[in-house]
Structures are given as structure tokens and as C-alpha cells.
Amino acid sequence: MKEIMEKMKQAQEEKRARKIDERLAALKSRLGLTDEQAAKVRALLEKESGNDDIGAVLSGDASAVNVTSLLGEGDKASQSATDAKIAEVLTPEQQAKFKAFQQERKENRIEIATNREMTRLQQGLTLTPEQKDRAYQALGDLAQREEEQPASNGFDPQAMVDKQQARRDALRPILTPEQMKAYESMPMTSSFESGAISIQLQEPGTK
């Protein structure tokens, strides 16, 4: 078991490194970073990535886990703080390009969130073409509103419940009563569930 956990941890660290390399390459290409700027930006990205607590979970150190980060709720706050520091490294011309880059990332997050919920919806229900179109529009509008909301400073279970209820309210006029009942029976989801790992958190000292 220890060997498996070590391999999982190594795989996660390699994935983290690839993600940093990809983001840095995109920024260098779009903004024309100098070598000095690129080094500073890499340090900021590595620091942001270090807030990812999956390694603590895989190593069994549950006491070090930030539940907010695991559930994806802390991502927006962390990225926002990092983006602000990256902007300080840039020239005024680069800052304008960076704002356009940030807008593209925002639109990508909205699209990913919408597609994820649509996939879950269609896995559990058989929708007509009209229902698919209406559901995609409704979930897209909801993802847009959620993206505009400020990031929370801590894990808020009620906020997750409210988000799920908002999805149900948005889909209620679109689904049949039978479909709605089936949808309401589906478990709540979060951005963390998009990964292939299912993790059960334990209090320190418990088995």
C-alpha cells in the first residue's frame, strides 16, 4: 500500500510540474516574458501549486489537508492572488495582454463547469434535443454567475448546498417531474470530483 501511495504522490507531483510548465509557456508566448520575468513568474506559480493539498492526503497526513482547496473552492482565491503578483512583474503593455489572457481563462472555466454538469446530467437522464439546448444555456448562465462571485475565505458547506440548489432551480422548468426527481437524487458534486481519485478524509488520530 505504501508503494502505491508513493507512486500516486509522484504522479501528482509530475502532473503539478507539467501544469506549471504549461502555464508558464503560455504566459511567455502571450506576454513575451524576459528570462528574469519568467523566473519570477515560475516561482509564483510554484508557490500557488504548493497550496494543493493532494500530496498531504496521499501521504496520509490528514492534519495538513485544506478541505477548501481539495474541493476546488480555494482555487479561485489562490489564482487571483497569484495573478495580482504576476501583474506586478509585468510592464504596462504586458499587463494589458495579461488581462485579455485572464478573461480567456475565465471563459474556459465557465465552459468546463458547464460541460461537466451537462455530462453528469446526461449520464443520469435521457434528454430531448430541446432540453439539452435549454439545459446547456441555463447551466452556462449559472456558471457565469458563480464565476463572478468572490472566492470564499474558507470551506463553507452551506455554500456548496446553495450551489447545488441553484442548479436544481435552474433545471426545474426544463426537466419533467420524473427527470427532476431523478436529478435531485444525484449526489452533490464539486470541481474536485472531476479527478479520478476518491478520497475519504479522517480526523487526525482516527482510523
PDB file of C-alpha atoms in Angstrom:
ATOM      1  CA  MET A   1       0.000   0.000   0.000  1.00  0.00           C
ATOM      2  CA  LYS A   2       2.839   2.405   0.877  1.00  0.00           C
ATOM      3  CA  GLU A   3       4.400   1.810  -2.532  1.00  0.00           C
ATOM      4  CA  ILE A   4       1.102   2.553  -4.268  1.00  0.00           C
ATOM      5  CA  MET A   5       0.648   5.768  -2.284  1.00  0.00           C
ATOM      6  CA  GLU A   6       4.182   6.850  -3.167  1.00  0.00           C
ATOM      7  CA  LYS A   7       3.514   6.247  -6.851  1.00  0.00           C
ATOM      8  CA  MET A   8       0.279   8.223  -6.651  1.00  0.00           C
ATOM      9  CA  LYS A   9       2.094  11.066  -4.907  1.00  0.00           C
ATOM     10  CA  GLN A  10       4.852  11.036  -7.526  1.00  0.00           C
ATOM     11  CA  ALA A  11       2.292  11.050 -10.332  1.00  0.00           C
ATOM     12  CA  GLN A  12       0.550  14.028  -8.749  1.00  0.00           C
ATOM     13  CA  GLU A  13       3.824  15.913  -8.377  1.00  0.00           C
ATOM     14  CA  GLU A  14       4.679  15.226 -12.024  1.00  0.00           C
ATOM     15  CA  LYS A  15       1.231  16.435 -13.070  1.00  0.00           C
ATOM     16  CA  ARG A  16       1.728  19.595 -10.993  1.00  0.00           C
ATOM     17  CA  ALA A  17       5.114  20.243 -12.653  1.00  0.00           C
ATOM     18  CA  ARG A  18       3.624  19.766 -16.134  1.00  0.00           C
ATOM     19  CA  LYS A  19       0.817  22.176 -15.292  1.00  0.00           C
ATOM     20  CA  ILE A  20       3.296  24.829 -14.162  1.00  0.00           C
ATOM     21  CA  ASP A  21       5.394  24.321 -17.300  1.00  0.00           C
ATOM     22  CA  GLU A  22       2.307  24.642 -19.497  1.00  0.00           C
ATOM     23  CA  ARG A  23       1.070  27.812 -17.794  1.00  0.00           C
ATOM     24  CA  LEU A  24       4.499  29.404 -17.898  1.00  0.00           C
ATOM     25  CA  ALA A  25       4.934  28.535 -21.579  1.00  0.00           C
ATOM     26  CA  ALA A  26       1.550  30.094 -22.366  1.00  0.00           C
ATOM     27  CA  LEU A  27       2.439  33.268 -20.480  1.00  0.00           C
ATOM     28  CA  LYS A  28       5.852  33.516 -22.150  1.00  0.00           C
ATOM     29  CA  SER A  29       4.253  33.118 -25.568  1.00  0.00           C
ATOM     30  CA  ARG A  30       1.413  35.554 -24.977  1.00  0.00           C
ATOM     31  CA  LEU A  31       3.230  38.207 -22.953  1.00  0.00           C
ATOM     32  CA  GLY A  32       6.785  37.984 -24.246  1.00  0.00           C
ATOM     33  CA  LEU A  33       8.344  37.500 -20.821  1.00  0.00           C
ATOM     34  CA  THR A  34      12.043  38.101 -20.348  1.00  0.00           C
ATOM     35  CA  ASP A  35      14.121  35.379 -18.705  1.00  0.00           C
ATOM     36  CA  GLU A  36      14.106  37.360 -15.457  1.00  0.00           C
ATOM     37  CA  GLN A  37      10.331  37.803 -15.565  1.00  0.00           C
ATOM     38  CA  ALA A  38       9.832  34.117 -16.401  1.00  0.00           C
ATOM     39  CA  ALA A  39      11.888  33.084 -13.374  1.00  0.00           C
ATOM     40  CA  LYS A  40       9.800  35.288 -11.069  1.00  0.00           C
ATOM     41  CA  VAL A  41       6.530  34.052 -12.566  1.00  0.00           C
ATOM     42  CA  ARG A  42       7.624  30.416 -12.197  1.00  0.00           C
ATOM     43  CA  ALA A  43       8.342  30.997  -8.515  1.00  0.00           C
ATOM     44  CA  LEU A  44       4.863  32.445  -8.059  1.00  0.00           C
ATOM     45  CA  LEU A  45       3.225  29.534  -9.896  1.00  0.00           C
ATOM     46  CA  GLU A  46       5.177  27.018  -7.849  1.00  0.00           C
ATOM     47  CA  LYS A  47       4.107  28.720  -4.644  1.00  0.00           C
ATOM     48  CA  GLU A  48       0.465  28.637  -5.758  1.00  0.00           C
ATOM     49  CA  SER A  49       0.770  24.977  -6.725  1.00  0.00           C
ATOM     50  CA  GLY A  50       2.284  24.243  -3.325  1.00  0.00           C
ATOM     51  CA  ASN A  51      -1.094  25.102  -1.777  1.00  0.00           C
ATOM     52  CA  ASP A  52      -2.551  21.998  -3.413  1.00  0.00           C
ATOM     53  CA  ASP A  53      -3.051  19.527  -0.553  1.00  0.00           C
ATOM     54  CA  ILE A  54      -3.468  16.345  -2.558  1.00  0.00           C
ATOM     55  CA  GLY A  55       0.089  15.380  -1.606  1.00  0.00           C
ATOM     56  CA  ALA A  56      -0.778  15.581   2.082  1.00  0.00           C
ATOM     57  CA  VAL A  57      -3.762  13.310   1.563  1.00  0.00           C
ATOM     58  CA  LEU A  58      -1.766  10.758  -0.410  1.00  0.00           C
ATOM     59  CA  SER A  59       0.951  10.769   2.252  1.00  0.00           C
ATOM     60  CA  GLY A  60      -1.661  10.158   4.942  1.00  0.00           C
ATOM     61  CA  ASP A  61      -1.152  13.490   6.704  1.00  0.00           C
ATOM     62  CA  ALA A  62      -4.830  14.389   7.089  1.00  0.00           C
ATOM     63  CA  SER A  63      -3.985  17.086   9.611  1.00  0.00           C
ATOM     64  CA  ALA A  64      -2.315  19.101   6.830  1.00  0.00           C
ATOM     65  CA  VAL A  65      -5.274  18.994   4.489  1.00  0.00           C
ATOM     66  CA  ASN A  66      -7.009  22.187   3.432  1.00  0.00           C
ATOM     67  CA  VAL A  67     -10.513  20.946   2.628  1.00  0.00           C
ATOM     68  CA  THR A  68     -11.383  24.142   0.805  1.00  0.00           C
ATOM     69  CA  SER A  69      -8.544  23.619  -1.642  1.00  0.00           C
ATOM     70  CA  LEU A  70      -9.413  19.967  -2.210  1.00  0.00           C
ATOM     71  CA  LEU A  71     -12.966  20.827  -3.132  1.00  0.00           C
ATOM     72  CA  GLY A  72     -11.818  23.427  -5.596  1.00  0.00           C
ATOM     73  CA  GLU A  73     -13.294  26.315  -3.635  1.00  0.00           C
ATOM     74  CA  GLY A  74      -9.894  27.782  -2.855  1.00  0.00           C
ATOM     75  CA  ASP A  75      -8.604  27.659  -6.434  1.00  0.00           C
ATOM     76  CA  LYS A  76     -10.144  30.957  -7.492  1.00  0.00           C
ATOM     77  CA  ALA A  77      -8.844  32.819  -4.452  1.00  0.00           C
ATOM     78  CA  SER A  78      -5.355  31.368  -4.861  1.00  0.00           C
ATOM     79  CA  GLN A  79      -5.233  32.114  -8.587  1.00  0.00           C
ATOM     80  CA  SER A  80      -6.495  35.630  -8.042  1.00  0.00           C
ATOM     81  CA  ALA A  81      -3.752  36.340  -5.505  1.00  0.00           C
ATOM     82  CA  THR A  82      -1.108  34.853  -7.787  1.00  0.00           C
ATOM     83  CA  ASP A  83      -2.378  36.796 -10.798  1.00  0.00           C
ATOM     84  CA  ALA A  84      -2.097  40.046  -8.843  1.00  0.00           C
ATOM     85  CA  LYS A  85       1.529  39.280  -8.014  1.00  0.00           C
ATOM     86  CA  ILE A  86       2.285  38.283 -11.610  1.00  0.00           C
ATOM     87  CA  ALA A  87       0.875  41.603 -12.801  1.00  0.00           C
ATOM     88  CA  GLU A  88       3.408  43.411 -10.611  1.00  0.00           C
ATOM     89  CA  VAL A  89       6.226  41.744 -12.568  1.00  0.00           C
ATOM     90  CA  LEU A  90       4.877  42.908 -15.947  1.00  0.00           C
ATOM     91  CA  THR A  91       5.263  46.077 -17.964  1.00  0.00           C
ATOM     92  CA  PRO A  92       2.116  48.165 -18.647  1.00  0.00           C
ATOM     93  CA  GLU A  93       1.907  46.707 -22.168  1.00  0.00           C
ATOM     94  CA  GLN A  94       2.227  43.160 -20.829  1.00  0.00           C
ATOM     95  CA  GLN A  95      -0.391  43.867 -18.166  1.00  0.00           C
ATOM     96  CA  ALA A  96      -2.946  44.724 -20.872  1.00  0.00           C
ATOM     97  CA  LYS A  97      -2.206  41.430 -22.630  1.00  0.00           C
ATOM     98  CA  PHE A  98      -2.396  39.628 -19.295  1.00  0.00           C
ATOM     99  CA  LYS A  99      -5.905  40.955 -18.671  1.00  0.00           C
ATOM    100  CA  ALA A 100      -7.029  39.512 -22.011  1.00  0.00           C
ATOM    101  CA  PHE A 101      -5.369  36.219 -21.071  1.00  0.00           C
ATOM    102  CA  GLN A 102      -7.187  36.188 -17.721  1.00  0.00           C
ATOM    103  CA  GLN A 103     -10.515  36.765 -19.484  1.00  0.00           C
ATOM    104  CA  GLU A 104      -9.873  33.759 -21.707  1.00  0.00           C
ATOM    105  CA  ARG A 105      -9.103  31.624 -18.647  1.00  0.00           C
ATOM    106  CA  LYS A 106     -12.313  32.799 -17.040  1.00  0.00           C
ATOM    107  CA  GLU A 107     -14.334  31.836 -20.124  1.00  0.00           C
ATOM    108  CA  ASN A 108     -12.610  28.450 -20.186  1.00  0.00           C
ATOM    109  CA  ARG A 109     -13.526  27.806 -16.540  1.00  0.00           C
ATOM    110  CA  ILE A 110     -17.169  28.650 -17.274  1.00  0.00           C
ATOM    111  CA  GLU A 111     -17.203  26.307 -20.264  1.00  0.00           C
ATOM    112  CA  ILE A 112     -15.574  23.486 -18.288  1.00  0.00           C
ATOM    113  CA  ALA A 113     -18.032  23.862 -15.392  1.00  0.00           C
ATOM    114  CA  THR A 114     -20.984  23.889 -17.785  1.00  0.00           C
ATOM    115  CA  ASN A 115     -19.800  20.846 -19.722  1.00  0.00           C
ATOM    116  CA  ARG A 116     -19.052  18.928 -16.518  1.00  0.00           C
ATOM    117  CA  GLU A 117     -22.581  19.412 -15.193  1.00  0.00           C
ATOM    118  CA  MET A 118     -24.087  18.663 -18.611  1.00  0.00           C
ATOM    119  CA  THR A 119     -22.153  15.402 -18.746  1.00  0.00           C
ATOM    120  CA  ARG A 120     -23.401  14.433 -15.296  1.00  0.00           C
ATOM    121  CA  LEU A 121     -26.937  15.395 -16.297  1.00  0.00           C
ATOM    122  CA  GLN A 122     -26.898  13.324 -19.470  1.00  0.00           C
ATOM    123  CA  GLN A 123     -25.325  10.340 -17.741  1.00  0.00           C
ATOM    124  CA  GLY A 124     -28.322  10.137 -15.439  1.00  0.00           C
ATOM    125  CA  LEU A 125     -31.131  11.319 -17.697  1.00  0.00           C
ATOM    126  CA  THR A 126     -32.341  10.940 -21.278  1.00  0.00           C
ATOM    127  CA  LEU A 127     -32.855  14.454 -22.598  1.00  0.00           C
ATOM    128  CA  THR A 128     -34.533  15.624 -25.768  1.00  0.00           C
ATOM    129  CA  PRO A 129     -32.516  17.873 -28.120  1.00  0.00           C
ATOM    130  CA  GLU A 130     -34.544  20.855 -26.930  1.00  0.00           C
ATOM    131  CA  GLN A 131     -33.904  20.007 -23.284  1.00  0.00           C
ATOM    132  CA  LYS A 132     -30.170  19.693 -23.981  1.00  0.00           C
ATOM    133  CA  ASP A 133     -30.041  23.158 -25.547  1.00  0.00           C
ATOM    134  CA  ARG A 134     -32.062  24.765 -22.769  1.00  0.00           C
ATOM    135  CA  ALA A 135     -30.133  22.965 -20.027  1.00  0.00           C
ATOM    136  CA  TYR A 136     -26.774  23.983 -21.502  1.00  0.00           C
ATOM    137  CA  GLN A 137     -27.869  27.612 -21.648  1.00  0.00           C
ATOM    138  CA  ALA A 138     -29.228  27.550 -18.098  1.00  0.00           C
ATOM    139  CA  LEU A 139     -26.129  25.877 -16.667  1.00  0.00           C
ATOM    140  CA  GLY A 140     -23.874  28.227 -18.616  1.00  0.00           C
ATOM    141  CA  ASP A 141     -25.664  31.259 -17.195  1.00  0.00           C
ATOM    142  CA  LEU A 142     -25.350  29.777 -13.711  1.00  0.00           C
ATOM    143  CA  ALA A 143     -21.638  29.054 -14.165  1.00  0.00           C
ATOM    144  CA  GLN A 144     -21.184  32.650 -15.303  1.00  0.00           C
ATOM    145  CA  ARG A 145     -22.849  33.975 -12.148  1.00  0.00           C
ATOM    146  CA  GLU A 146     -20.812  31.655  -9.934  1.00  0.00           C
ATOM    147  CA  GLU A 147     -17.612  32.797 -11.625  1.00  0.00           C
ATOM    148  CA  GLU A 148     -18.455  36.413 -10.851  1.00  0.00           C
ATOM    149  CA  GLN A 149     -18.910  35.689  -7.161  1.00  0.00           C
ATOM    150  CA  PRO A 150     -15.912  36.435  -4.908  1.00  0.00           C
ATOM    151  CA  ALA A 151     -13.943  33.469  -3.667  1.00  0.00           C
ATOM    152  CA  SER A 152     -14.715  32.349  -0.129  1.00  0.00           C
ATOM    153  CA  ASN A 153     -12.024  32.503   2.543  1.00  0.00           C
ATOM    154  CA  GLY A 154     -12.864  29.124   3.991  1.00  0.00           C
ATOM    155  CA  PHE A 155     -14.737  25.913   3.409  1.00  0.00           C
ATOM    156  CA  ASP A 156     -18.449  26.676   3.550  1.00  0.00           C
ATOM    157  CA  PRO A 157     -20.655  23.563   3.340  1.00  0.00           C
ATOM    158  CA  GLN A 158     -23.773  25.712   3.068  1.00  0.00           C
ATOM    159  CA  ALA A 159     -22.342  27.462   0.018  1.00  0.00           C
ATOM    160  CA  MET A 160     -21.969  24.085  -1.689  1.00  0.00           C
ATOM    161  CA  VAL A 161     -25.557  23.197  -0.824  1.00  0.00           C
ATOM    162  CA  ASP A 162     -26.714  26.560  -2.177  1.00  0.00           C
ATOM    163  CA  LYS A 163     -24.859  25.991  -5.450  1.00  0.00           C
ATOM    164  CA  GLN A 164     -26.483  22.609  -5.905  1.00  0.00           C
ATOM    165  CA  GLN A 165     -29.898  24.080  -5.131  1.00  0.00           C
ATOM    166  CA  ALA A 166     -29.293  26.812  -7.696  1.00  0.00           C
ATOM    167  CA  ARG A 167     -28.640  24.143 -10.336  1.00  0.00           C
ATOM    168  CA  ARG A 168     -31.860  22.395  -9.424  1.00  0.00           C
ATOM    169  CA  ASP A 169     -33.835  25.635  -9.581  1.00  0.00           C
ATOM    170  CA  ALA A 170     -32.346  26.421 -12.998  1.00  0.00           C
ATOM    171  CA  LEU A 171     -33.234  22.999 -14.397  1.00  0.00           C
ATOM    172  CA  ARG A 172     -36.675  22.643 -12.834  1.00  0.00           C
ATOM    173  CA  PRO A 173     -38.520  24.455 -15.704  1.00  0.00           C
ATOM    174  CA  ILE A 174     -36.661  22.299 -18.240  1.00  0.00           C
ATOM    175  CA  LEU A 175     -36.965  18.786 -16.852  1.00  0.00           C
ATOM    176  CA  THR A 176     -40.103  16.684 -16.479  1.00  0.00           C
ATOM    177  CA  PRO A 177     -41.228  15.911 -12.908  1.00  0.00           C
ATOM    178  CA  GLU A 178     -39.813  12.393 -13.273  1.00  0.00           C
ATOM    179  CA  GLN A 179     -36.494  13.702 -14.543  1.00  0.00           C
ATOM    180  CA  MET A 180     -36.340  16.304 -11.815  1.00  0.00           C
ATOM    181  CA  LYS A 181     -36.889  13.668  -9.158  1.00  0.00           C
ATOM    182  CA  ALA A 182     -34.055  11.583 -10.618  1.00  0.00           C
ATOM    183  CA  TYR A 183     -31.781  14.627 -10.825  1.00  0.00           C
ATOM    184  CA  GLU A 184     -32.466  15.578  -7.215  1.00  0.00           C
ATOM    185  CA  SER A 185     -31.418  12.084  -6.142  1.00  0.00           C
ATOM    186  CA  MET A 186     -27.968  12.535  -7.693  1.00  0.00           C
ATOM    187  CA  PRO A 187     -25.163  13.231  -5.199  1.00  0.00           C
ATOM    188  CA  MET A 188     -23.739  16.729  -4.874  1.00  0.00           C
ATOM    189  CA  THR A 189     -20.649  17.368  -6.939  1.00  0.00           C
ATOM    190  CA  SER A 190     -17.655  19.675  -6.760  1.00  0.00           C
ATOM    191  CA  SER A 191     -14.798  20.549  -9.077  1.00  0.00           C
ATOM    192  CA  PHE A 192     -12.578  18.096  -7.167  1.00  0.00           C
ATOM    193  CA  GLU A 193     -14.754  15.199  -8.301  1.00  0.00           C
ATOM    194  CA  SER A 194     -13.567  15.743 -11.858  1.00  0.00           C
ATOM    195  CA  GLY A 195     -10.411  13.856 -10.882  1.00  0.00           C
ATOM    196  CA  ALA A 196     -10.086  10.090 -10.854  1.00  0.00           C
ATOM    197  CA  ILE A 197      -9.243   9.834  -7.145  1.00  0.00           C
ATOM    198  CA  SER A 198     -11.833   9.414  -4.416  1.00  0.00           C
ATOM    199  CA  ILE A 199     -10.555  10.450  -1.011  1.00  0.00           C
ATOM    200  CA  GLN A 200     -12.100   9.955   2.409  1.00  0.00           C
ATOM    201  CA  LEU A 201     -10.865  12.475   4.930  1.00  0.00           C
ATOM    202  CA  GLN A 202     -10.334  11.424   8.533  1.00  0.00           C
ATOM    203  CA  GLU A 203      -9.762  13.395  11.654  1.00  0.00           C
ATOM    204  CA  PRO A 204      -6.137  13.209  12.908  1.00  0.00           C
ATOM    205  CA  GLY A 205      -5.653  10.178  15.118  1.00  0.00           C
ATOM    206  CA  THR A 206      -8.682   8.267  13.818  1.00  0.00           C
ATOM    207  CA  LYS A 207      -8.661   5.000  11.879  1.00  0.00           C
TER     208      LYS A 207
END
